[in-house]
Short mmCIF file of C-alpha atoms in Angstrom, two decimals:
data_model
loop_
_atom_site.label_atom_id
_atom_site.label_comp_id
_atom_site.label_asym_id
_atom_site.label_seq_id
_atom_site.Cartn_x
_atom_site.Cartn_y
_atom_site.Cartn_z
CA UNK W 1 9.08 -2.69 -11.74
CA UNK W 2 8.88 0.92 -13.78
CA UNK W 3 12.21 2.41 -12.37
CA UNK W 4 10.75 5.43 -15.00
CA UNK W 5 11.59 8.79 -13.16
CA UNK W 6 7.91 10.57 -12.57
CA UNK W 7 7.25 14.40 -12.70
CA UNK W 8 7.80 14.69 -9.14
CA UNK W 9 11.73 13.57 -9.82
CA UNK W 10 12.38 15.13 -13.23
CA UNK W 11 11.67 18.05 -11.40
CA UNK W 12 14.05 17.48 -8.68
CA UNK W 13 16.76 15.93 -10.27
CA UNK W 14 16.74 18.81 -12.76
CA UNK W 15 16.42 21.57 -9.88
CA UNK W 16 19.77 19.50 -8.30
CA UNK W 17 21.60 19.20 -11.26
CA UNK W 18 20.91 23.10 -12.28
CA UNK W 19 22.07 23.82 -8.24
CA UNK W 20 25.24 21.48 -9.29
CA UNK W 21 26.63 23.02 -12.33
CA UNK W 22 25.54 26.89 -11.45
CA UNK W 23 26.77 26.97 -8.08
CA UNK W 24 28.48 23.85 -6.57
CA UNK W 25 30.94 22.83 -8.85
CA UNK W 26 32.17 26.52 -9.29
CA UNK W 27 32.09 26.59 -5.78
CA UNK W 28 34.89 23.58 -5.36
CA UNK W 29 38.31 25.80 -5.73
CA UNK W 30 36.65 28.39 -2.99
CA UNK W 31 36.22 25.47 -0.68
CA UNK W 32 39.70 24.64 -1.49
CA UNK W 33 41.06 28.53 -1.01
CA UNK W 34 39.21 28.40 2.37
CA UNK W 35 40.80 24.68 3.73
CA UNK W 36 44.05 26.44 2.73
CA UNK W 37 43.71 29.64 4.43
CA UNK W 38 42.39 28.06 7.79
CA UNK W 39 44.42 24.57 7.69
CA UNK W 40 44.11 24.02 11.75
CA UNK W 41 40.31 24.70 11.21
CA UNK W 42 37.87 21.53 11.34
CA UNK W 43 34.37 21.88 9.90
CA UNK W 44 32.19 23.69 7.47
CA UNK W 45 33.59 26.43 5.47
CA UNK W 46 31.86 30.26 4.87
CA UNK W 47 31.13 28.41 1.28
CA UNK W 48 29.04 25.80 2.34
CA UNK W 49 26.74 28.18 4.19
CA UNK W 50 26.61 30.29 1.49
CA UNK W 51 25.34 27.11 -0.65
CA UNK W 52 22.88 25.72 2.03
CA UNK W 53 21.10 29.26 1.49
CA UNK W 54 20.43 28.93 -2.05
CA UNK W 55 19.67 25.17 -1.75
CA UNK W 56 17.08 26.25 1.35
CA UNK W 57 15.89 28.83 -1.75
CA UNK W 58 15.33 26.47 -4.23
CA UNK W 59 14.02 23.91 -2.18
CA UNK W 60 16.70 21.12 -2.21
CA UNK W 61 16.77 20.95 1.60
CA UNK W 62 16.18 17.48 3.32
CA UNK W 63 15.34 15.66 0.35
CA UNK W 64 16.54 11.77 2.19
CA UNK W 65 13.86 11.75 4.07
CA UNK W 66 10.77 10.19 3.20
CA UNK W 67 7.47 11.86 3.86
CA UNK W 68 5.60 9.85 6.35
CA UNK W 69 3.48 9.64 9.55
CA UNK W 70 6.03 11.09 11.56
CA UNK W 71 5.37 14.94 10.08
CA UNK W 72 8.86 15.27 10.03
CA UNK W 73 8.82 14.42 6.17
CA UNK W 74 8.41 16.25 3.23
CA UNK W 75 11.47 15.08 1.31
CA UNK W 76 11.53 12.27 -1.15
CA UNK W 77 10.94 8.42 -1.36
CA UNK W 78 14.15 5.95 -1.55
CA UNK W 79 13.50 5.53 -5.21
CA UNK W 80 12.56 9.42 -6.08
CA UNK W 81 15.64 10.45 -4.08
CA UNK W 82 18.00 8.18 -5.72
CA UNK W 83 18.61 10.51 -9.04
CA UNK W 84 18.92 13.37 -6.99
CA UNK W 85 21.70 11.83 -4.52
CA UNK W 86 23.44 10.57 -7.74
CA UNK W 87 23.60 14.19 -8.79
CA UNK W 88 25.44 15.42 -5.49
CA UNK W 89 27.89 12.55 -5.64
CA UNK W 90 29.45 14.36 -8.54
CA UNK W 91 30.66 16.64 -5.74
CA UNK W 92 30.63 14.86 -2.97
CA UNK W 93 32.68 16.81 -0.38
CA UNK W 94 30.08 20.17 -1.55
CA UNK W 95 26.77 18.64 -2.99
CA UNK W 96 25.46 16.38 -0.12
CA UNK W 97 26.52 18.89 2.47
CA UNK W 98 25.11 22.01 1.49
CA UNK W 99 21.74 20.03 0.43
CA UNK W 100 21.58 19.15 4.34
CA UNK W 101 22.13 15.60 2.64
CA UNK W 102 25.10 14.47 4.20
CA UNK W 103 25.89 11.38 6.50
CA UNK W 104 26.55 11.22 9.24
CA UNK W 105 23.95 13.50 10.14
CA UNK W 106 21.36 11.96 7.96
CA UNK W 107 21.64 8.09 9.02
CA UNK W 108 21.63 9.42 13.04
CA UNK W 109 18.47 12.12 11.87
CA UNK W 110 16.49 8.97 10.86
CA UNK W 111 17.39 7.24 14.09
CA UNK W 112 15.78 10.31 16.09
CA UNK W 113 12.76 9.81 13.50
CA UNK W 114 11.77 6.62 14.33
CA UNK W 115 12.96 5.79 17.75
CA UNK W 116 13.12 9.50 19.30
CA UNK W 117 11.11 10.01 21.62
CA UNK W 118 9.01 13.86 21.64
CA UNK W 119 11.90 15.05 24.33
CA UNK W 120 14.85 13.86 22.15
CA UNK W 121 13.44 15.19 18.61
CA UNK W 122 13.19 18.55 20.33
CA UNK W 123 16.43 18.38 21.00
CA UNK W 124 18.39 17.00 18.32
CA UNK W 125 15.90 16.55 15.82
CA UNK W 126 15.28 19.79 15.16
CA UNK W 127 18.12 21.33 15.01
CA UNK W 128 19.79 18.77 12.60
CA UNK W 129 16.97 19.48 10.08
CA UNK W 130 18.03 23.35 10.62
CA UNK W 131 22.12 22.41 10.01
CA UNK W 132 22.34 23.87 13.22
CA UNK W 133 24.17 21.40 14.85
CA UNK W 134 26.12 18.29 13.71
CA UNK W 135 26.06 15.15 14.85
CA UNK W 136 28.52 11.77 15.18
CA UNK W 137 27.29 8.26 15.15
CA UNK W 138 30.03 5.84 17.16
CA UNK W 139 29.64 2.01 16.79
CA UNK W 140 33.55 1.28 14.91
CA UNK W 141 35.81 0.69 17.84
CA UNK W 142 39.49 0.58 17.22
CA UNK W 143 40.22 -2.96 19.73
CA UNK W 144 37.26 -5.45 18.15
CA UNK W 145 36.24 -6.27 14.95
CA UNK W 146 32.45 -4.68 15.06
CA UNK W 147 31.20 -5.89 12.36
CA UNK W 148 30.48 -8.67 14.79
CA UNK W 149 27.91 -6.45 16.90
CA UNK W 150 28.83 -8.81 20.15
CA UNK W 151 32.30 -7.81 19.70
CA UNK W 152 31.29 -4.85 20.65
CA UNK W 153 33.80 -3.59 24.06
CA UNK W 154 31.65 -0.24 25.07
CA UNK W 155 29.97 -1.06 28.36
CA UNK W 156 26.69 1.21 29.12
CA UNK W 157 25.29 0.56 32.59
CA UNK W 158 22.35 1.91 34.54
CA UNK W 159 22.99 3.35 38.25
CA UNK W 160 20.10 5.06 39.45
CA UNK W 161 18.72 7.42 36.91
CA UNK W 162 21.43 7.70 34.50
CA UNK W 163 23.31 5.68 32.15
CA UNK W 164 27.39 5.43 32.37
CA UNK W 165 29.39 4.66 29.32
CA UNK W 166 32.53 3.50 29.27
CA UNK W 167 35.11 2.68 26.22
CA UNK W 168 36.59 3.35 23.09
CA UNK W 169 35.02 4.23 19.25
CA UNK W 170 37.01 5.31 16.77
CA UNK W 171 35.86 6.77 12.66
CA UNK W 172 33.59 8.87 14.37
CA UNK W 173 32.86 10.66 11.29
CA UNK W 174 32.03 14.78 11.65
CA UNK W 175 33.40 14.68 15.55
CA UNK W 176 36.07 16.87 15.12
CA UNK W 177 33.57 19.54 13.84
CA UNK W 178 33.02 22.10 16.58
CA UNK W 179 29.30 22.50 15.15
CA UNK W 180 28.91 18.58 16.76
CA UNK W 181 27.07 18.28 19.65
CA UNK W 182 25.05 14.78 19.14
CA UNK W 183 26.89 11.11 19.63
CA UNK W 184 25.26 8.08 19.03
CA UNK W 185 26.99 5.86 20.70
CA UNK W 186 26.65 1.88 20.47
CA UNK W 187 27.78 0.08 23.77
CA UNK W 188 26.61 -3.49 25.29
CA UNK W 189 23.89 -2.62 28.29
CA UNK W 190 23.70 -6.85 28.74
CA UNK W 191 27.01 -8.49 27.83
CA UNK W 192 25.04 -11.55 28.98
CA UNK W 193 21.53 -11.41 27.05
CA UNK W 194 21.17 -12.95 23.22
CA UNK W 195 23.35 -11.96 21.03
CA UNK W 196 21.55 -9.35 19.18
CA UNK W 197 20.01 -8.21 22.29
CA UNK W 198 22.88 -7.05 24.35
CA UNK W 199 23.35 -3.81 22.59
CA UNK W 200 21.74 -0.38 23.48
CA UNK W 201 21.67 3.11 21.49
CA UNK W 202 22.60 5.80 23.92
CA UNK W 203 22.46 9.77 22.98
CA UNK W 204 25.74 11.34 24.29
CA UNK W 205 26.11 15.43 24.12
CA UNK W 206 29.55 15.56 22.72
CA UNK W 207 30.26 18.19 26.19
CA UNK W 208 29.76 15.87 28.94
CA UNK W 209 32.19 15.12 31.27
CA UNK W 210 34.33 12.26 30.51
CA UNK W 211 34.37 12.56 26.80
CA UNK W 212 37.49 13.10 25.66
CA UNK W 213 37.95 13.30 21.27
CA UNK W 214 41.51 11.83 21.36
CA UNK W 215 42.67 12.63 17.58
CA UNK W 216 41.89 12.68 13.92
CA UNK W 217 42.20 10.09 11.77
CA UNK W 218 42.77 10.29 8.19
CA UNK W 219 41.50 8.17 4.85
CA UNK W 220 44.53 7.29 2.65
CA UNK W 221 46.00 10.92 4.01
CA UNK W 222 42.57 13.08 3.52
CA UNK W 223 41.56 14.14 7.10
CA UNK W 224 38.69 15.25 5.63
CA UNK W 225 38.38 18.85 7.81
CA UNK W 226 36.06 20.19 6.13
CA UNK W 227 33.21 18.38 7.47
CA UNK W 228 34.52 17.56 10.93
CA UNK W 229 37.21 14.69 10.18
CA UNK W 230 37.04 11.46 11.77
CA UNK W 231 37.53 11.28 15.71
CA UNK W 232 38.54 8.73 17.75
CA UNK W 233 36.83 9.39 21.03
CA UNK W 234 37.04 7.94 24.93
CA UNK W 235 34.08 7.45 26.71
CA UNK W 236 35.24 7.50 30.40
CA UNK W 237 32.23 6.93 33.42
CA UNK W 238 30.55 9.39 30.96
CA UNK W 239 26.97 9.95 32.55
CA UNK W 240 24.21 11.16 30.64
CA UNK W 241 19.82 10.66 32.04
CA UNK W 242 18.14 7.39 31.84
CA UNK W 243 15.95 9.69 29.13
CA UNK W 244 19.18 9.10 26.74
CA UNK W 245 18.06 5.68 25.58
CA UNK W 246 17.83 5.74 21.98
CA UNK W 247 14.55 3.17 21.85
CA UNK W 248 14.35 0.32 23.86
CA UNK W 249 17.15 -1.32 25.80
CA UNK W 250 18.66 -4.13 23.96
CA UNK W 251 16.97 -2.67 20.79
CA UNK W 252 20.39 -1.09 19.55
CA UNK W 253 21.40 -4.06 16.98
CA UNK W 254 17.93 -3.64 15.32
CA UNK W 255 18.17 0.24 15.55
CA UNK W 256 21.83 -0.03 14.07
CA UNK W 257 20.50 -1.97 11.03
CA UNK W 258 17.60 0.23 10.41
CA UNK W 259 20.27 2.86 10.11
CA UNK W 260 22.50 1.28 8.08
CA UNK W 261 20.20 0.29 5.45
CA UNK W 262 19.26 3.76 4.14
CA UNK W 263 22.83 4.58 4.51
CA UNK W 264 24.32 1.93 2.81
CA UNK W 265 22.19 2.62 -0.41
CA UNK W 266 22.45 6.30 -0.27
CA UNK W 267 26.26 5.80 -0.18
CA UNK W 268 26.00 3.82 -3.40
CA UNK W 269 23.62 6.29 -5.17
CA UNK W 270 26.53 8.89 -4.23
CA UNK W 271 29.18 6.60 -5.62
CA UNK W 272 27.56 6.32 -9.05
CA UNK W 273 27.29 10.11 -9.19
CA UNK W 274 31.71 9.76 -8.74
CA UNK W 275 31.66 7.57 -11.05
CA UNK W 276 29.90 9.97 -13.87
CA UNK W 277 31.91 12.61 -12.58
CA UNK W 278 35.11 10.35 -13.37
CA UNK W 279 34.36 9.36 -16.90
CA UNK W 280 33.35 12.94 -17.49
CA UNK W 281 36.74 13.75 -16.88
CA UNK W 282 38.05 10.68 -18.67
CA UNK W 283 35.73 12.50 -21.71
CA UNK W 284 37.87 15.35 -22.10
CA UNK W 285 41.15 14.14 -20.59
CA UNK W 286 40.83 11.12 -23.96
CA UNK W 287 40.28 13.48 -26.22
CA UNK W 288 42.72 16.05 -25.22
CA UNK W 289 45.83 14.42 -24.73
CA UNK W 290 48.05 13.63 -27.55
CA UNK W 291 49.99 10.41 -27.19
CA UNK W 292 52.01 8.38 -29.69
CA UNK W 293 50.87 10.54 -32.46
CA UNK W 294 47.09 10.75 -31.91
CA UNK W 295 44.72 11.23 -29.12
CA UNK W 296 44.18 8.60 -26.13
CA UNK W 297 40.51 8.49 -26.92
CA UNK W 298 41.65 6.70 -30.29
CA UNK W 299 43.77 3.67 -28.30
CA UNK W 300 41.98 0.01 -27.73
CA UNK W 301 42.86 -0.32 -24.59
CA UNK W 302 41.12 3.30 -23.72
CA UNK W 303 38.24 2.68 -25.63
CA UNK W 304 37.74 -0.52 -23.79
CA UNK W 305 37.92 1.16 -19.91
CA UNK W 306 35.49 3.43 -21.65
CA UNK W 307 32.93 0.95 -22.15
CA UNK W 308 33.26 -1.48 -19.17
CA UNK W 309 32.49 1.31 -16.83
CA UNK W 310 29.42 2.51 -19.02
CA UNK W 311 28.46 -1.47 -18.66
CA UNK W 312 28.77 -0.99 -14.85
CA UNK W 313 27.76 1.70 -14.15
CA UNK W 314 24.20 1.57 -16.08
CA UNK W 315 23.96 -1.97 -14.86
CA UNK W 316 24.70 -1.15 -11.11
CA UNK W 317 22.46 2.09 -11.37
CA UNK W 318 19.32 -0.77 -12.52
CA UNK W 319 20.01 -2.25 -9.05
CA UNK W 320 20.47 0.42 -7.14
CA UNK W 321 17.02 1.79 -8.37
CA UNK W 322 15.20 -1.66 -7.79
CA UNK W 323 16.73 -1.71 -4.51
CA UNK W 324 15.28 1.77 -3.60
CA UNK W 325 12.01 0.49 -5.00
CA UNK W 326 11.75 -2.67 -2.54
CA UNK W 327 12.47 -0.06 0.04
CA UNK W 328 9.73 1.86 -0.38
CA UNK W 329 7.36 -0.77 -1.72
CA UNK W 330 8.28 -3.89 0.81
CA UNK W 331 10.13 -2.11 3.43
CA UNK W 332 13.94 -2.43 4.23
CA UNK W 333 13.99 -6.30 5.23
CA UNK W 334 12.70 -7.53 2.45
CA UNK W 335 15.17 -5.57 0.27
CA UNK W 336 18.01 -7.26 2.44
CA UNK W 337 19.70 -8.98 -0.17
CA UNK W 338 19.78 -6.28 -2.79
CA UNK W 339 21.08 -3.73 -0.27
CA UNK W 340 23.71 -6.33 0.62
CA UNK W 341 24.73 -6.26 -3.05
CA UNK W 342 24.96 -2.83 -3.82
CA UNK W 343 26.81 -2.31 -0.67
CA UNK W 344 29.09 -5.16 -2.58
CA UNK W 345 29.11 -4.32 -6.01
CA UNK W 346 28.98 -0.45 -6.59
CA UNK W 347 31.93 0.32 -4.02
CA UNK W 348 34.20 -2.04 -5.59
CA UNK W 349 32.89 -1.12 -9.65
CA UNK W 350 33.14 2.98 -8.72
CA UNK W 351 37.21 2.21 -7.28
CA UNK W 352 37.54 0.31 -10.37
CA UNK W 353 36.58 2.95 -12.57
CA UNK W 354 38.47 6.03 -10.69
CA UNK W 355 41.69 3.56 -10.89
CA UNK W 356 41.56 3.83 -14.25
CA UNK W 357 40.56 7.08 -14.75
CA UNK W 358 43.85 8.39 -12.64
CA UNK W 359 45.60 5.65 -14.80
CA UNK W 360 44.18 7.93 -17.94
CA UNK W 361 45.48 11.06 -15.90
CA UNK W 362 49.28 9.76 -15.37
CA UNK W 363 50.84 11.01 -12.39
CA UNK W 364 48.20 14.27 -13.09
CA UNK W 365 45.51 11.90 -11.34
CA UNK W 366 47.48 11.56 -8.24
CA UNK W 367 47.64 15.40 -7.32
CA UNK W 368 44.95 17.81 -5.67
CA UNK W 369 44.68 19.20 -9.15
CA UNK W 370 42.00 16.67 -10.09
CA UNK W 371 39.30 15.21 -7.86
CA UNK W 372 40.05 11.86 -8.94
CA UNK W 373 42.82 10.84 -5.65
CA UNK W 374 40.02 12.41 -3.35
CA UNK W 375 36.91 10.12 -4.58
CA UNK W 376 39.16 7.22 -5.23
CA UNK W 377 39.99 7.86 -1.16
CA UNK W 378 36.26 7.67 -0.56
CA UNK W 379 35.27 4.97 -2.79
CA UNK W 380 37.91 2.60 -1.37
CA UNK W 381 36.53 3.42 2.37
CA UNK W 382 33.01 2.84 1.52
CA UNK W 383 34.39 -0.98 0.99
CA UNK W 384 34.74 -0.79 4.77
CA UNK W 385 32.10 1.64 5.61
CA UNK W 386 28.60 0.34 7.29
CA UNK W 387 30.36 -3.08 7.04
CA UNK W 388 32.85 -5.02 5.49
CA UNK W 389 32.51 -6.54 1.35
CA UNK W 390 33.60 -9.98 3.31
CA UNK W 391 30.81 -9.72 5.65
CA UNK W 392 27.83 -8.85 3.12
CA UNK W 393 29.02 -10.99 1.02
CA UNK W 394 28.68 -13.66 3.19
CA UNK W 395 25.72 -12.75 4.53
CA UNK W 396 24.05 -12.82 0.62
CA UNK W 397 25.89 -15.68 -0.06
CA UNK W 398 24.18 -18.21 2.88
CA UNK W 399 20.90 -16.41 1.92
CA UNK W 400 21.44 -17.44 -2.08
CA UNK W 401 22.09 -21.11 -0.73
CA UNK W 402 19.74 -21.33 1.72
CA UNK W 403 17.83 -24.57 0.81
CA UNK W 404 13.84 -23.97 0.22
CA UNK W 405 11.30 -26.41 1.07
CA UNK W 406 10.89 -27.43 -2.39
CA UNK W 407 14.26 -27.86 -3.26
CA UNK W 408 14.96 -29.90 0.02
CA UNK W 409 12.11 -32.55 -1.23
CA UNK W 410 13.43 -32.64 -4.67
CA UNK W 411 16.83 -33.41 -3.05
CA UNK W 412 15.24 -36.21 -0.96
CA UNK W 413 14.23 -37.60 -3.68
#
């Protein structure tokens, strides 16, 4: 494995990081200035347009997904992008958004790749790779645990030529976000089939009748308006054309993992980017602030933070990349278990690391003044996001003591 970044990335991890410091991060008390003078406002600001523009310009537009037979490429591989999406999780409210980057949009644009059919990537498709339109994706329901997929209470079922959904999802990122139009929405289609097969994908425009976006919901007190919030949303004998299938019916548990995957690493790639942008803070903050007669950066127990989260992070940023690489190299299932422990491991490492780097702050790392409260917010959720730390973790943990062939016979013996 040569994890070694070719020309290819240098050049767009440079172009990113160039687009960072010159634009975006100067561009973080505007976005701030414009959630304040708008507060019953949900989605994107006048800044963020401003910054997909120049990202459009200097060709940092797409970049999560992969060039392949579809046409609909042109952006980067899992392990080329992984760099780049590091460098926009430095700002990760700004960077991912105005790069056209952003979940949920990206996760539900990959869906429409690969299992849209001609009709629906006209549709949806297309306009998503413009930032035209926004999009939701609605599988968390707020009455089952769905993590267990056949928990899942939404009820989609054919009469005639349409489909009629019926239920409740909830932490519908980006659905508050007038720009939404697009929900992909989970629901059982055969409560009585197999257990991964009872599930269907169902395209939704957010406008039909019998959709009704109940309220916001907020993250440890960030409702998050300025990329559309997080809805909780009632599906009631909501009919949209049989043509709305998403796939194959009973196909929506396999869809819903090959959408998860890619997310689920791109979030960590993100969260190591926070966690840079932490302990670039914790740089200056150490060596600012006086304390007990010298500066923090000279005290043990500093120095010691300092260098566990260097140990983590580089260590965690060597798995995330040979988890890309399996991606592209052996395709998504056989890079099961390593996306499984990066969804583990860099969620928990990156709150770690902001914990302590508010800890540095004082009650400084609490307040809006510093992004620190804000990313610790996110970092915490991703523990919960695209599934549970319980359930990967046991999902990687029967795989690591699943019993080979050759082991069984040596135990026989």
């Amino acid at each position: 494995m040569d994890f070694r970044p070719d020309e290819m990335t240098r050049a767009f991890a440079d172009e990113a990081a160039a687009f960072l410091d010159e634009h975006v991060l100067p561009a973080e008390p505007v976005l701030a200035a414009q959630l304040a003078a708008a507060p019953g406002e949900w989605g994107p600001r006048p800044i963020v347009r401003d910054l997909q523009e120049i990202a459009r310009e200097r060709g940092l537009w797409n970049l999560f997904l992969p060039p392949g037979p579809h046409g609909r490429g042109g952006g980067l591989s899992n392990l080329r992008y992984a760099p780049v999406a590091e460098i926009t999780g430095r700002s990760p409210r700004l960077a991912p958004a105005a790069m056209n980057c952003a979940a949920p949009d990206t996760g539900n644009m990959e869906l429409l790749v690969h299992f849209g059919t001609p009709e629906q990537q006209e549709r949806w498709l297309e306009p998503l790779l413009e930032a035209r339109i926004r999009s939701a994706f609605c599988m968390t329901e707020p009455g089952t645990a769905s993590s267990d997929a056949s928990q899942i209470g939404t009820r989609v079922h054919r009469d005639g030529g349409e489909w009629v959904v019926n239920g409740r999802k909830w932490f519908a990122t980006g659905a508050m976000n007038p720009e939404c139009e697009l929900l992909v929405v989970m629901g059982k289609t055969d409560p009585n089939g197999p257990r991964h097969r009872q599930q269907s994908m169902i395209l939704v425009p957010r406008g039909t009748p019998g959709v009704t976006v109940v309220r916001p919901l907020t993250v440890l007190g960030y409702d998050d308006r300025d990329h559309g919030g997080h809805a909780e949303i009632r599906f009631e004998d909501v009919r949209v054309p049989a043509a709305n299938l998403l796939g194959e019916p009973g196909g929506g548990f396999a869809i819903a993992q090959a959408r998860l995957g890619p997310g689920r690493i791109h979030h960590c790639m993100r969260a190591l980017g926070m966690a840079e942008r932490a302990l670039d803070l914790v740089r200056g903050r150490a060596n600012e602030r006086i304390a007990f007669g010298g500066p923090l950066a000279r005290r043990g127990v500093v120095r010691e933070w300092a260098a566990d989260a260097r140990v983590q992070v580089e260590a965690l940023r060597l798995l995330v990349l040979k988890t890309a690489w399996l991606m592209d190299t052996e395709g998504n299932r056989a890079a099961m278990k390593e996306i499984q422990a990066i969804k583990v491991a860099v969620p928990r490492a990156v709150q770690g690391i902001l914990d302590r780097a508010i800890q540095l702050f004082g009650a400084a790392g609490l307040t809006g003044d510093h992004p620190l409260a804000e990313m610790f917010a996110a970092a915490r959720s991703l523990r919960l996001a695209d599934g549970p730390d319980e359930v990967h973790a046991a999902s990687l943990g029967k795989a690591e003591l699943r019993l080979s062939s050759s082991t069984m016979e040596g135990a026989v013996q």
